């Protein structure tokens, strides 16, 4: 199952990127799933909790934005989102374009964390 291994890889790279931040919990995780990335958002949502279990990502809110495919058109000198991934044509002038500029990747957009200090503060105030 592709999405499960992707979930494990995502958890790993999140942990790596916040390794120096003294995080005690990941509050939310925002991902961008390109329409051409081949990732099923539904399947990812299902497998992510399995990969996140026992880590500080366990209770993280998972936000997945579907990123449309956009192509660059030389004629219009502009990058525009495709009307349909069935047709690789510039939506402005209709010329075919295979110059894909977005929508191919599965990326981590942002990570919201809670640090140990914040928790201590909350504890003091309550
Ligand atoms: Zn064009």
Coordinates of C-alpha atoms and ligand atoms in Angstrom, one line a residue:
X1 CA 0.0 0.0 0.0
X2 CA 1.7 3.1 -1.3
X3 CA 0.0 5.6 1.0
X4 CA 1.1 3.7 4.1
X5 CA 4.8 3.9 3.2
X6 CA 4.2 7.5 2.3
X7 CA 2.6 8.1 5.7
X8 CA 5.7 6.7 7.4
X9 CA 8.0 8.8 5.3
X10 CA 5.9 11.9 6.0
X11 CA 6.0 11.3 9.8
X12 CA 9.7 10.8 9.6
X13 CA 10.4 13.9 7.7
X14 CA 8.1 16.0 10.0
X15 CA 10.0 14.6 13.0
X16 CA 13.3 15.4 11.2
X17 CA 12.4 19.0 10.4
X18 CA 11.2 19.8 13.9
X19 CA 14.0 17.9 15.7
X20 CA 15.7 21.1 16.9
X21 CA 12.5 22.8 18.1
X22 CA 11.9 21.1 21.4
X23 CA 8.4 20.1 20.2
X24 CA 6.2 18.1 22.5
X25 CA 3.3 17.8 20.2
X26 CA 2.4 18.4 16.6
X27 CA -0.9 20.3 16.6
X28 CA -1.6 20.3 12.9
X29 CA 0.1 19.2 9.7
X30 CA -0.7 20.8 6.4
X31 CA 0.1 18.8 3.3
X32 CA -0.2 19.6 -0.4
X33 CA -1.2 16.7 -2.6
X34 CA -0.8 17.4 -6.3
X35 CA -3.4 16.0 -8.6
X36 CA -0.7 14.2 -10.5
X37 CA 1.2 13.0 -7.5
X38 CA -0.8 9.7 -7.6
X39 CA -1.6 10.0 -3.9
X40 CA -5.1 9.1 -2.8
X41 CA -6.0 11.6 -0.1
X42 CA -8.6 9.3 1.3
X43 CA -6.1 6.4 1.6
X44 CA -3.5 8.7 3.1
X45 CA -6.0 9.9 5.7
X46 CA -6.7 6.3 6.6
X47 CA -3.1 5.2 6.8
X48 CA -1.6 8.3 8.5
X49 CA -2.8 7.5 12.0
X50 CA -1.2 4.1 11.7
X51 CA 2.2 5.7 10.9
X52 CA 1.7 8.5 13.5
X53 CA 0.8 6.2 16.4
X54 CA 3.1 6.5 19.3
X55 CA 4.8 9.6 18.0
X56 CA 4.2 13.3 18.8
X57 CA 2.1 13.5 15.6
X58 CA -0.4 11.1 17.0
X59 CA -3.1 13.7 17.7
X60 CA -2.2 16.1 14.9
X61 CA -4.9 17.5 12.8
X62 CA -4.3 16.5 9.2
X63 CA -5.0 19.1 6.6
X64 CA -4.5 18.0 3.0
X65 CA -4.9 20.5 0.2
X66 CA -5.4 19.2 -3.2
X67 CA -3.0 21.1 -5.5
X68 CA -4.3 21.6 -9.1
X69 CA -2.0 20.9 -12.0
X70 CA -0.8 24.0 -13.7
X71 CA 1.2 24.4 -16.9
X72 CA 3.3 27.1 -18.3
X73 CA 2.3 28.5 -21.7
X74 CA 5.0 30.1 -23.8
X75 CA 2.5 31.9 -25.9
X76 CA 0.9 33.6 -23.0
X77 CA 4.1 33.7 -20.9
X78 CA 2.0 32.6 -18.0
X79 CA 1.4 29.6 -15.7
X80 CA -2.2 28.6 -15.4
X81 CA -4.1 25.8 -13.8
X82 CA -5.4 23.1 -16.1
X83 CA -9.2 22.9 -16.7
X84 CA -8.9 19.2 -16.7
X85 CA -6.0 16.8 -16.3
X86 CA -7.4 15.0 -19.3
X87 CA -6.3 17.8 -21.5
X88 CA -2.8 19.4 -21.2
X89 CA -3.7 22.7 -22.8
X90 CA -3.3 26.3 -21.8
X91 CA -6.7 27.4 -20.5
X92 CA -6.1 30.9 -21.8
X93 CA -5.2 30.2 -25.5
X94 CA -5.9 26.5 -25.9
X95 CA -2.4 25.6 -27.1
X96 CA -1.1 22.2 -25.9
X97 CA 1.5 22.5 -23.1
X98 CA 3.3 19.8 -21.3
X99 CA 5.4 22.2 -19.2
X100 CA 4.0 21.2 -15.8
X101 CA 4.8 23.7 -13.1
X102 CA 2.7 22.3 -10.2
X103 CA 0.6 19.4 -9.2
X104 CA 3.1 16.7 -9.4
X105 CA 4.4 16.7 -5.8
X106 CA 3.3 15.6 -2.4
X107 CA 4.6 18.2 0.0
X108 CA 4.6 19.2 3.6
X109 CA 3.4 22.8 3.6
X110 CA 3.4 23.7 7.3
X111 CA 3.7 22.1 10.7
X112 CA 2.2 23.6 13.7
X113 CA 3.8 22.5 17.0
X114 CA 3.5 22.9 20.6
X115 CA 6.7 23.3 22.5
X116 CA 7.5 22.2 25.9
X117 CA 7.8 25.8 27.0
X118 CA 4.2 26.6 25.9
X119 CA 3.0 23.6 27.9
X120 CA 4.8 24.8 31.0
X121 CA 3.3 28.3 30.6
X122 CA -0.2 26.8 30.2
X123 CA 0.4 24.8 33.3
X124 CA 1.5 27.8 35.3
X125 CA -1.5 29.9 34.3
X126 CA -4.1 27.2 35.0
Ligands
LIG1 ZN1 -1.6 30.1 -23.6

